[in-house]
Structure formats: C-alpha cells, structure tokens
C-alpha cells in the first residue's frame, strides 16, 4: 500500500495565462514566473494499491467513483508517468486502485487540483519505480516531480515541496525561507466557479492589460522575493494585494469577461483596505474567497470586520507547510 499526502499552495504571484503548447511535455507552462506558499492543514490524501486482476484502474475521489472527467485526467497522468520511466520500467505501474480524498471543503477557494496532482504524481511514481527511489526524488530531484505534476495541473508544480516555491518554465523550485506565515481563508461562498481556471488562462491573453502585466511582473516578483527574505510583512502584503487585484482585473477585462469576485468579496476587500495599521493582507485565487496572510493569528480581527459588514463566512486556518509525505 502506498500512502501520500500533499497540501495545496496559495499563489503570491499568480500563474494566469499559459504558453501555447503543442505537446504533453510543454503543457501548462506559465507565461510568467509565479511564487507560492505551500499550506499545511489542507491536505489531499492519496492511497494506491496494485490490483491483481481486472480490466481497468479503479479510481475513487472523495469516496465516490471518479467522474468521467476526473478519471480521464488521472488515467492520462498514469500514462505520462509510465512513459517517462518506460526505458527503465517497461511494465509501468500495472492496474491500480487509487483513492483520493481531501480533508478540506471543496469549492472553498483552496486549489484542490494542486494538492491532488502533487500527491498523485508521488504515488504513481512510487507504484512504478518504488517507494525508496521516489523518496530519493523527493529529497534530491523535486524538479522532476514538479515537472511531472505540472503536466497534470499547472499549480501542482508548486505543491511537490513545502515552504515557498518559485515556478519558472518547466518546474518549480524551493526557496530557502522558512518564514512561518499564516493563511486564514474566509470562505464567503462554496459555489463552484462558472469558468474553470483552464478557460481563465486562455482568456487572460485577450485582456488589453495582459502585456503590460507581463512587463511589470519581473520587478514585482523580485520585490516580493526580497520581502520574503527580509520577512517584511508590510511590503509583502502591499505586493500581494496589488497582484491579486491585477489578476482579477485581467479576468474582468478579458473577452468575454470573467467575474470571480462577488459583491460580498468586494465589500470585504473595501472594509479591509479602509483599516489602519493592518497586520494582515489579502490575496485571492480564481474564486470569491479571500486568503489573509499574516505573521500572527487574526481570526478575531476578521470576525469583527465580518460582523460589521453583516457577512456570514466560514474560516479555515492554515499556514506554512513542510511538504508531501510518502509512506
Ligand atoms: O493550476 P490551475 O490551472 O488550476 O491554475 C491556477 C490559477 C490560480 O490559482 C488562479 C493562480 C495560481 O498561480 O495558483
């Protein structure tokens, strides 16, 4: 039995818009460098067992047989990892029983595809090349795992290690910082987004602001990396908010436009921006829910703001994680 856990990551500099690709090897490569923090408490657990007989892989997601779309993505992922190792291991993985489960609420603005494809990549590698060699890759060649995970889901490239990750081109790499930041997630809505992030990536290039964004990003990214190194929460926070709002501006000016933020998200953003001497700063992925990054716990502060706005929300407390595990 192979057991893997991996956590999602929250992007500080977003992957939004990908390079054109003509092969599986070049799938899901961002047009810009992105930077993220791997979380700790939110986790995907993947359990993999080799089947003795049968005609097909058995695949379960959150205890139910996988939907046809999820099944197709996971089967493709098994094939691409088999292909990668086929000279050494021509028999591949054989038929597998794969069970994948998240411990966090779905559609909560926590990217489940990142943790799922990071965990699946490690688990499928272990089924093909063995646990020992896979552990060696986790310690000494996370770039290879990152590259394989990326082909399953772009942001998964940044969930194969803990801490902070920088993804540029084919794979992501770990940053040295161990700054113990918290990510407090305010879940305003659990409705699944109407436009998937894959469609969002394609539409991003139609925004009249997209090229200007690409030109501005290298200096924003260097400043953000320097703020992480210096543990400067205020500089980091200002950059996080500019970046998140810009990603949403790109989405909203794409043709057709994509609106991920609801009126409640906007009210919360405005109320937070009006606060003085803040110790916490927001970022937002492709959805209506807000992530607050801070050095100290801020749940009580957020509850006060939410009560003042008469907003109902669930809060998920997370923070810097140490990366995937394989048993
Ligand atoms: O990996 P994807 O295709 O789900 O894209 C993720 C896009 C964002 O979450 C919005 C940003 C990011 O960098 O994670």
mmCIF file of N, CA, C and O and ligand atoms in Angstrom, residues 9 11 13-16 18 34 111 113 153-156 158 197-198 201 247 285-286, ligand 1:
data_model
loop_
_atom_site.group_PDB
_atom_site.id
_atom_site.type_symbol
_atom_site.label_atom_id
_atom_site.label_comp_id
_atom_site.label_asym_id
_atom_site.label_seq_id
_atom_site.Cartn_x
_atom_site.Cartn_y
_atom_site.Cartn_z
ATOM 1 N N UNK A 9 -1.288 24.978 -2.466
ATOM 2 C CA UNK A 9 -0.449 26.158 -2.240
ATOM 3 C C UNK A 9 -1.258 27.397 -2.569
ATOM 4 O O UNK A 9 -2.185 27.339 -3.365
ATOM 5 N N UNK A 11 -0.938 31.072 -4.210
ATOM 6 C CA UNK A 11 -0.003 31.832 -5.052
ATOM 7 C C UNK A 11 0.099 33.272 -4.563
ATOM 8 O O UNK A 11 -0.916 33.928 -4.341
ATOM 9 N N UNK A 13 2.458 35.371 -6.308
ATOM 10 C CA UNK A 13 2.460 35.901 -7.686
ATOM 11 C C UNK A 13 1.748 34.829 -8.495
ATOM 12 O O UNK A 13 2.133 33.654 -8.470
ATOM 13 N N UNK A 14 0.694 35.223 -9.193
ATOM 14 C CA UNK A 14 -0.210 34.246 -9.810
ATOM 15 C C UNK A 14 0.297 33.723 -11.155
ATOM 16 O O UNK A 14 0.894 34.472 -11.931
ATOM 17 N N UNK A 15 -0.038 32.483 -11.389
ATOM 18 C CA UNK A 15 0.085 31.858 -12.728
ATOM 19 C C UNK A 15 -1.254 32.143 -13.393
ATOM 20 O O UNK A 15 -2.283 31.613 -12.975
ATOM 21 N N UNK A 16 -1.249 33.038 -14.359
ATOM 22 C CA UNK A 16 -2.514 33.388 -15.012
ATOM 23 C C UNK A 16 -2.209 33.681 -16.472
ATOM 24 O O UNK A 16 -1.729 34.758 -16.807
ATOM 25 N N UNK A 18 -1.078 30.906 -19.948
ATOM 26 C CA UNK A 18 -0.004 29.941 -20.186
ATOM 27 C C UNK A 18 0.526 30.013 -21.616
ATOM 28 O O UNK A 18 -0.158 30.525 -22.511
ATOM 29 N N UNK A 34 5.879 32.376 -11.230
ATOM 30 C CA UNK A 34 4.924 32.545 -10.125
ATOM 31 C C UNK A 34 5.588 32.104 -8.827
ATOM 32 O O UNK A 34 6.583 31.374 -8.838
ATOM 33 N N UNK A 111 -7.021 25.443 -3.750
ATOM 34 C CA UNK A 111 -6.872 24.762 -5.037
ATOM 35 C C UNK A 111 -6.638 23.262 -4.859
ATOM 36 O O UNK A 111 -5.519 22.837 -4.570
ATOM 37 N N UNK A 113 -6.764 20.920 -7.103
ATOM 38 C CA UNK A 113 -6.050 20.212 -8.171
ATOM 39 C C UNK A 113 -4.539 20.241 -7.907
ATOM 40 O O UNK A 113 -3.823 19.320 -8.289
ATOM 41 N N UNK A 153 -1.576 19.428 -13.615
ATOM 42 C CA UNK A 153 -2.230 20.704 -13.304
ATOM 43 C C UNK A 153 -1.128 21.712 -13.008
ATOM 44 O O UNK A 153 -0.253 21.439 -12.171
ATOM 45 N N UNK A 154 -1.130 22.845 -13.690
ATOM 46 C CA UNK A 154 -0.021 23.797 -13.597
ATOM 47 C C UNK A 154 0.403 24.086 -12.159
ATOM 48 O O UNK A 154 1.571 23.914 -11.798
ATOM 49 N N UNK A 155 -0.552 24.491 -11.332
ATOM 50 C CA UNK A 155 -0.181 24.919 -9.976
ATOM 51 C C UNK A 155 0.309 23.755 -9.115
ATOM 52 O O UNK A 155 0.931 23.981 -8.076
ATOM 53 N N UNK A 156 0.067 22.504 -9.529
ATOM 54 C CA UNK A 156 0.572 21.342 -8.791
ATOM 55 C C UNK A 156 2.102 21.309 -8.796
ATOM 56 O O UNK A 156 2.720 20.731 -7.901
ATOM 57 N N UNK A 158 3.938 23.493 -7.914
ATOM 58 C CA UNK A 158 4.419 24.202 -6.716
ATOM 59 C C UNK A 158 3.998 23.498 -5.428
ATOM 60 O O UNK A 158 4.221 24.036 -4.344
ATOM 61 N N UNK A 197 -10.367 27.423 -14.230
ATOM 62 C CA UNK A 197 -9.128 28.199 -14.394
ATOM 63 C C UNK A 197 -8.498 27.920 -15.753
ATOM 64 O O UNK A 197 -7.869 28.809 -16.321
ATOM 65 N N UNK A 198 -8.707 26.714 -16.339
ATOM 66 C CA UNK A 198 -8.123 26.488 -17.695
ATOM 67 C C UNK A 198 -8.704 27.466 -18.697
ATOM 68 O O UNK A 198 -7.978 28.011 -19.531
ATOM 69 N N UNK A 201 -7.199 30.916 -18.007
ATOM 70 C CA UNK A 201 -5.830 31.084 -18.522
ATOM 71 C C UNK A 201 -5.866 31.486 -19.999
ATOM 72 O O UNK A 201 -5.121 32.355 -20.435
ATOM 73 N N UNK A 247 -4.734 40.359 -11.110
ATOM 74 C CA UNK A 247 -5.203 39.123 -11.759
ATOM 75 C C UNK A 247 -6.709 39.215 -12.027
ATOM 76 O O UNK A 247 -7.186 38.841 -13.093
ATOM 77 N N UNK A 285 -7.501 33.784 -5.214
ATOM 78 C CA UNK A 285 -7.338 32.982 -6.427
ATOM 79 C C UNK A 285 -8.566 33.139 -7.331
ATOM 80 O O UNK A 285 -9.317 34.083 -7.170
ATOM 81 N N UNK A 286 -8.773 32.191 -8.243
ATOM 82 C CA UNK A 286 -9.875 32.323 -9.196
ATOM 83 C C UNK A 286 -11.191 31.912 -8.524
ATOM 84 O O UNK A 286 -11.739 30.847 -8.790
HETATM 85 O O1 LIG B 1 -3.285 25.215 -11.906
HETATM 86 P P1 LIG B 1 -4.518 25.867 -12.426
HETATM 87 O O2 LIG B 1 -4.722 25.675 -13.890
HETATM 88 O O3 LIG B 1 -5.744 25.492 -11.616
HETATM 89 O O4 LIG B 1 -4.360 27.461 -12.254
HETATM 90 C C1 LIG B 1 -4.260 28.096 -11.019
HETATM 91 C C2 LIG B 1 -4.543 29.530 -11.162
HETATM 92 C C3 LIG B 1 -4.583 30.330 -9.874
HETATM 93 O O5 LIG B 1 -4.884 29.523 -8.765
HETATM 94 C C4 LIG B 1 -5.667 31.386 -10.000
HETATM 95 C C5 LIG B 1 -3.275 31.067 -9.624
HETATM 96 C C6 LIG B 1 -2.113 30.221 -9.185
HETATM 97 O O6 LIG B 1 -0.985 30.580 -9.522
HETATM 98 O O7 LIG B 1 -2.314 29.238 -8.444
#
